[in-house]
């Protein structure tokens, strides 16, 4: 009986593995044409000031819905794109599409800033700085209106290289954000050396902040530390009003989360923004 149970387990387990493997293989095969044929989409999520609730800018987030594969989340396909070398083309597409949108918004008089996510491998790409600088120039956008987000763990892949590349980007006028901060094991000595403007507190510290005094303590001291290092703080993953109230009290600068808006396609974001601005002007 014991042997039989083990067998059943082995079969189920390996079927699960096969399915996962197959899906990953299909993603790897489908991604290059999806990028080439512009079947990926960008969604935008607002970043708001804690001081006055104004929308300061948006973060661009990749979306991919494939006919066969269904919705493929960036957490699923970005790591594969890094493994296959597709990431560079993907990053170029994201920069182009996101900056096109920013240019449109600026032409409409919406003075938003825009954040783009970079992957660890992008930091090893020598032409990265020239590429984003040109992309901004071609569209008449100032580098100061563009933030490049890199996760703390991406920085830790090769800290020296990251410090060098982020320094070049910052020298060119771009803002740098350290994303998912608190989950990537950077030492304080490394944090101090990072050429950065913004620290984004990982949402695992934010999700239960209204009820967890431990999370409040972590976030309060991280905000103090960030401000000592002249970094602004962003809290991601605000889902409830109670979390927002606590973060305002703790002196956080900027917030982002489903409580305000999910990431939305450009047209939907514009509608959301109009409604939101009407609301805060009447409040
Ligand atoms: P991230 O840069 O930390 O982005 C924030 C993620 O949290 C997004 O997931 C967003 O949809 C989600 N989020 C925002 N507010 C809330 C909230 O209140 N609650 C919860 N539960 N989640 C919230 P998404 O879009 O699935 O992206 C996941 C990650 O994939 C991103 O994390 C980023 O690391 C990566 N990614 C997304 N787009 C790109 C891209 O264009 N290039 C690169 N290299 N990476 C990207
Ligand atoms: Mg990000
Ligand atoms: Mg993040
Ligand atoms: Mg993340």
Coordinates of C-alpha atoms and ligand atoms in Angstrom, one line a residue:
X1 CA 0.0 0.0 0.0
X2 CA 2.8 2.4 0.9
X3 CA 4.5 1.7 -2.4
X4 CA 1.3 2.3 -4.3
X5 CA 0.8 5.7 -2.6
X6 CA 4.3 6.7 -3.5
X7 CA 3.8 5.8 -7.1
X8 CA 0.6 7.9 -7.3
X9 CA 2.5 10.8 -5.7
X10 CA 5.4 10.4 -8.2
X11 CA 3.1 10.4 -11.2
X12 CA 1.1 13.5 -10.0
X13 CA 4.3 15.2 -9.2
X14 CA 6.0 14.6 -12.5
X15 CA 2.9 15.6 -14.4
X16 CA 2.9 18.8 -12.5
X17 CA 6.6 19.3 -13.4
X18 CA 5.9 18.5 -17.1
X19 CA 3.1 21.0 -17.3
X20 CA 5.2 23.7 -15.7
X21 CA 8.1 22.9 -18.0
X22 CA 5.9 22.9 -21.0
X23 CA 4.4 26.2 -20.2
X24 CA 7.8 27.8 -19.7
X25 CA 8.9 26.3 -23.0
X26 CA 5.9 27.8 -24.7
X27 CA 6.5 31.2 -23.1
X28 CA 10.1 31.2 -24.3
X29 CA 8.9 30.3 -27.8
X30 CA 6.1 32.8 -27.9
X31 CA 7.8 35.8 -26.3
X32 CA 10.0 37.0 -29.2
X33 CA 7.2 37.3 -31.7
X34 CA 4.9 38.9 -29.1
X35 CA 7.5 41.6 -28.6
X36 CA 8.2 42.0 -32.3
X37 CA 4.5 42.2 -33.2
X38 CA 3.8 44.5 -30.3
X39 CA 1.3 42.2 -28.6
X40 CA 2.5 43.2 -25.2
X41 CA 0.8 46.1 -23.4
X42 CA 1.7 48.6 -20.8
X43 CA -0.5 49.4 -17.8
X44 CA 0.0 52.4 -15.6
X45 CA -0.4 52.7 -11.8
X46 CA -0.4 56.1 -10.1
X47 CA 2.1 57.2 -7.5
X48 CA 0.6 59.7 -5.1
X49 CA 2.0 62.3 -2.6
X50 CA 1.2 61.5 1.0
X51 CA 1.3 65.2 1.7
X52 CA -1.6 66.3 -0.4
X53 CA -2.9 63.2 -2.3
X54 CA -1.8 64.6 -5.7
X55 CA -0.9 62.2 -8.4
X56 CA 2.8 62.7 -9.0
X57 CA 3.4 60.1 -11.7
X58 CA 2.8 56.5 -12.9
X59 CA 4.7 53.3 -12.9
X60 CA 4.6 51.4 -16.3
X61 CA 3.9 47.6 -15.8
X62 CA 4.1 45.0 -18.6
X63 CA 1.0 43.0 -19.5
X64 CA 0.8 40.1 -21.8
X65 CA -2.3 38.1 -22.8
X66 CA -1.5 35.4 -25.3
X67 CA -4.1 33.5 -27.3
X68 CA -2.8 30.1 -26.3
X69 CA -1.1 30.8 -22.9
X70 CA -3.7 33.2 -21.5
X71 CA -2.5 35.8 -19.1
X72 CA 1.2 35.6 -18.6
X73 CA 2.4 37.7 -15.6
X74 CA 5.7 39.6 -15.7
X75 CA 6.9 37.7 -12.7
X76 CA 6.6 34.6 -14.9
X77 CA 8.1 35.8 -18.2
X78 CA 10.7 38.4 -17.2
X79 CA 13.0 35.8 -15.6
X80 CA 12.7 33.7 -18.7
X81 CA 13.4 36.7 -20.9
X82 CA 16.5 37.2 -18.9
X83 CA 17.6 33.6 -19.4
X84 CA 17.1 33.6 -23.1
X85 CA 18.6 37.0 -23.8
X86 CA 15.2 38.4 -25.0
X87 CA 15.2 40.9 -22.1
X88 CA 17.2 43.6 -24.0
X89 CA 14.6 43.8 -26.8
X90 CA 11.9 43.7 -24.2
X91 CA 13.4 46.6 -22.3
X92 CA 13.8 48.6 -25.5
X93 CA 10.2 48.1 -26.4
X94 CA 9.0 49.0 -22.9
X95 CA 11.1 52.2 -22.9
X96 CA 9.8 53.2 -26.3
X97 CA 6.2 52.5 -25.6
X98 CA 6.3 54.1 -22.1
X99 CA 8.0 57.2 -23.3
X100 CA 5.6 57.5 -26.3
X101 CA 2.8 57.6 -23.7
X102 CA 4.6 60.1 -21.5
X103 CA 5.1 62.4 -24.5
X104 CA 1.4 62.2 -25.3
X105 CA 0.5 63.1 -21.7
X106 CA 2.9 66.0 -21.6
X107 CA 1.4 67.3 -24.9
X108 CA -2.0 67.1 -23.2
X109 CA -0.8 69.1 -20.3
X110 CA -0.6 66.3 -17.8
X111 CA 2.7 66.9 -16.0
X112 CA 3.2 63.3 -14.9
X113 CA 6.5 61.6 -14.2
X114 CA 7.0 58.0 -15.3
X115 CA 8.8 55.0 -13.8
X116 CA 10.1 52.2 -15.8
X117 CA 11.3 48.8 -14.3
X118 CA 14.7 47.6 -15.3
X119 CA 16.0 44.0 -14.8
X120 CA 19.3 42.9 -13.4
X121 CA 20.6 42.1 -16.8
X122 CA 19.8 45.6 -18.2
X123 CA 22.5 46.9 -15.8
X124 CA 25.1 44.9 -17.7
X125 CA 24.1 46.4 -21.0
X126 CA 26.7 49.0 -21.9
X127 CA 24.5 51.0 -24.2
X128 CA 21.7 51.3 -21.7
X129 CA 22.4 54.9 -20.7
X130 CA 22.9 56.1 -24.4
X131 CA 19.7 54.2 -25.3
X132 CA 17.4 55.8 -22.7
X133 CA 19.0 59.2 -23.1
X134 CA 18.3 59.1 -26.8
X135 CA 14.8 57.8 -26.3
X136 CA 14.0 60.7 -24.0
X137 CA 15.6 63.3 -26.2
X138 CA 13.8 62.1 -29.4
X139 CA 10.5 62.8 -27.6
X140 CA 11.5 66.1 -26.0
X141 CA 11.3 64.6 -22.5
X142 CA 13.5 65.7 -19.7
X143 CA 15.4 62.9 -18.0
X144 CA 14.3 64.3 -14.6
X145 CA 10.7 63.2 -15.4
X146 CA 11.8 59.6 -15.8
X147 CA 12.6 57.2 -13.0
X148 CA 14.3 53.9 -13.5
X149 CA 13.4 51.2 -10.9
X150 CA 15.8 48.4 -10.1
X151 CA 15.0 45.9 -7.4
X152 CA 17.3 45.6 -4.4
X153 CA 18.0 42.0 -5.4
X154 CA 18.9 43.0 -9.0
X155 CA 21.5 45.4 -7.5
X156 CA 22.9 42.5 -5.4
X157 CA 23.6 40.4 -8.5
X158 CA 26.7 42.5 -9.1
X159 CA 26.7 45.5 -6.7
X160 CA 29.8 47.1 -8.2
X161 CA 28.4 47.0 -11.7
X162 CA 25.0 48.3 -10.5
X163 CA 26.7 51.2 -8.6
X164 CA 28.5 52.1 -11.8
X165 CA 25.5 51.9 -14.2
X166 CA 23.1 53.6 -11.8
X167 CA 25.7 56.4 -11.3
X168 CA 25.8 56.9 -15.1
X169 CA 22.0 57.0 -15.4
X170 CA 21.8 59.5 -12.5
X171 CA 24.6 61.6 -14.1
X172 CA 22.5 61.7 -17.2
X173 CA 19.6 63.2 -15.1
X174 CA 17.4 60.2 -14.6
X175 CA 15.9 59.4 -11.2
X176 CA 16.8 56.0 -9.7
X177 CA 14.5 54.0 -7.4
X178 CA 15.5 50.9 -5.4
X179 CA 12.4 48.6 -5.7
X180 CA 11.2 45.9 -3.3
X181 CA 13.5 47.3 -0.7
X182 CA 13.9 45.1 2.4
X183 CA 13.8 41.8 0.7
X184 CA 17.2 41.8 -1.2
X185 CA 19.9 41.7 1.5
X186 CA 21.8 44.9 0.6
X187 CA 23.9 45.9 3.6
X188 CA 23.6 49.4 4.9
X189 CA 27.1 50.1 3.6
X190 CA 26.0 49.2 0.1
X191 CA 22.8 51.2 0.4
X192 CA 24.8 54.2 1.4
X193 CA 26.9 53.9 -1.8
X194 CA 24.0 53.4 -4.2
X195 CA 23.3 56.3 -6.5
X196 CA 19.6 56.5 -5.9
X197 CA 16.8 59.0 -5.3
X198 CA 14.0 56.8 -4.0
X199 CA 13.5 53.8 -1.8
X200 CA 10.4 51.7 -2.5
X201 CA 9.4 49.7 0.6
X202 CA 8.4 46.2 -0.4
X203 CA 4.7 45.5 -0.1
X204 CA 5.3 42.6 2.4
X205 CA 6.0 45.3 5.0
X206 CA 2.9 47.3 4.0
X207 CA 0.2 44.8 3.6
X208 CA -0.5 44.3 7.4
X209 CA 0.9 47.6 8.6
X210 CA -2.3 48.9 10.2
X211 CA -2.4 45.9 12.6
X212 CA 1.3 44.9 12.9
X213 CA 3.4 46.9 15.3
X214 CA 6.5 45.0 14.1
X215 CA 5.9 46.2 10.5
X216 CA 5.3 49.7 11.8
X217 CA 8.6 49.6 13.5
X218 CA 10.4 48.4 10.5
X219 CA 8.8 50.9 8.2
X220 CA 9.3 53.8 10.6
X221 CA 13.0 53.1 11.0
X222 CA 13.5 52.5 7.2
X223 CA 11.8 55.9 6.4
X224 CA 14.1 57.6 9.0
X225 CA 17.1 55.9 7.5
X226 CA 16.1 56.7 3.9
X227 CA 15.6 60.4 4.8
X228 CA 19.0 60.5 6.5
X229 CA 20.4 59.2 3.2
X230 CA 18.4 61.9 1.3
X231 CA 16.2 59.3 -0.4
X232 CA 12.4 59.7 -0.7
X233 CA 10.3 56.8 0.3
X234 CA 7.5 55.1 -1.6
X235 CA 5.3 52.5 0.0
X236 CA 3.9 50.0 -2.5
X237 CA 0.9 47.7 -2.0
X238 CA -1.5 50.0 -0.1
X239 CA -4.8 48.2 -0.2
X240 CA -6.7 49.9 2.6
X241 CA -7.4 53.3 4.0
X242 CA -6.0 52.2 7.3
X243 CA -2.6 51.5 5.8
X244 CA -2.6 54.9 4.1
X245 CA -3.3 56.7 7.4
X246 CA -0.5 54.9 9.1
X247 CA 2.0 55.6 6.3
X248 CA 1.1 59.3 6.4
X249 CA 1.8 59.3 10.2
X250 CA 5.1 57.6 9.7
X251 CA 6.3 60.3 7.3
X252 CA 6.3 58.3 4.1
X253 CA 6.5 60.5 1.0
X254 CA 4.7 58.6 -1.7
X255 CA 2.2 55.7 -2.0
X256 CA 1.1 53.3 -4.6
X257 CA -1.5 50.5 -4.4
X258 CA -4.8 49.0 -5.3
X259 CA -6.5 51.2 -2.8
X260 CA -6.0 54.1 -5.1
X261 CA -5.9 52.3 -8.4
X262 CA -4.9 49.0 -10.0
X263 CA -2.5 49.3 -12.9
X264 CA -4.7 50.4 -15.9
X265 CA -4.4 50.8 -19.7
X266 CA -3.6 54.4 -20.7
X267 CA -7.2 55.4 -21.6
X268 CA -8.6 53.9 -18.4
X269 CA -5.9 55.6 -16.3
X270 CA -6.8 58.9 -17.9
X271 CA -10.5 58.4 -16.9
X272 CA -9.4 57.4 -13.4
X273 CA -7.2 60.5 -13.1
X274 CA -10.0 62.9 -14.2
X275 CA -12.4 61.4 -11.7
X276 CA -9.8 61.4 -8.9
X277 CA -8.8 65.0 -9.5
X278 CA -12.5 66.1 -9.4
X279 CA -12.9 64.3 -6.1
X280 CA -9.9 65.8 -4.4
X281 CA -10.7 69.3 -5.7
X282 CA -14.2 69.0 -4.1
X283 CA -13.0 67.5 -0.9
Ligands
LIG1 P1 7.2 45.9 -9.1 O1 8.0 46.7 -10.0 O2 7.5 45.8 -7.7 O3 5.7 46.3 -9.4 C1 4.7 46.3 -8.4 C2 3.8 45.1 -8.5 O4 2.8 45.1 -7.4 C3 3.0 45.0 -9.8 O5 2.8 43.7 -10.1 C4 1.6 45.6 -9.3 O6 0.6 45.3 -10.1 C5 1.5 45.1 -7.9 N1 0.7 45.9 -7.0 C6 0.5 47.2 -7.1 N2 -0.3 47.6 -6.0 C7 -0.6 46.5 -5.4 C8 -1.5 46.2 -4.2 O7 -2.0 47.1 -3.6 N3 -1.6 44.9 -3.8 C9 -0.9 43.9 -4.5 N4 -1.1 42.7 -4.0 N5 -0.2 44.1 -5.6 C10 0.0 45.4 -6.0 P2 3.0 43.2 -11.6 O8 2.5 44.2 -12.6 O9 2.5 41.8 -11.7 O10 4.6 43.1 -11.8 C11 5.4 42.3 -11.0 C12 6.8 42.6 -11.2 O11 7.2 42.3 -12.5 C13 7.2 44.1 -11.0 O12 7.3 44.3 -9.6 C14 8.5 44.2 -11.7 O13 9.5 43.7 -10.9 C15 8.3 43.2 -12.9 N6 7.9 44.0 -14.1 C16 6.7 44.5 -14.5 N7 6.8 45.2 -15.6 C17 8.1 45.2 -16.0 C18 8.9 45.7 -17.0 O14 8.4 46.5 -17.9 N8 10.2 45.4 -17.1 C19 10.8 44.7 -16.1 N9 12.2 44.4 -16.2 N10 10.2 44.2 -15.0 C20 8.8 44.4 -15.0
LIG2 MG1 8.6 48.6 -9.8
LIG3 MG1 8.1 46.8 -6.1
LIG4 MG1 8.2 43.5 -7.3

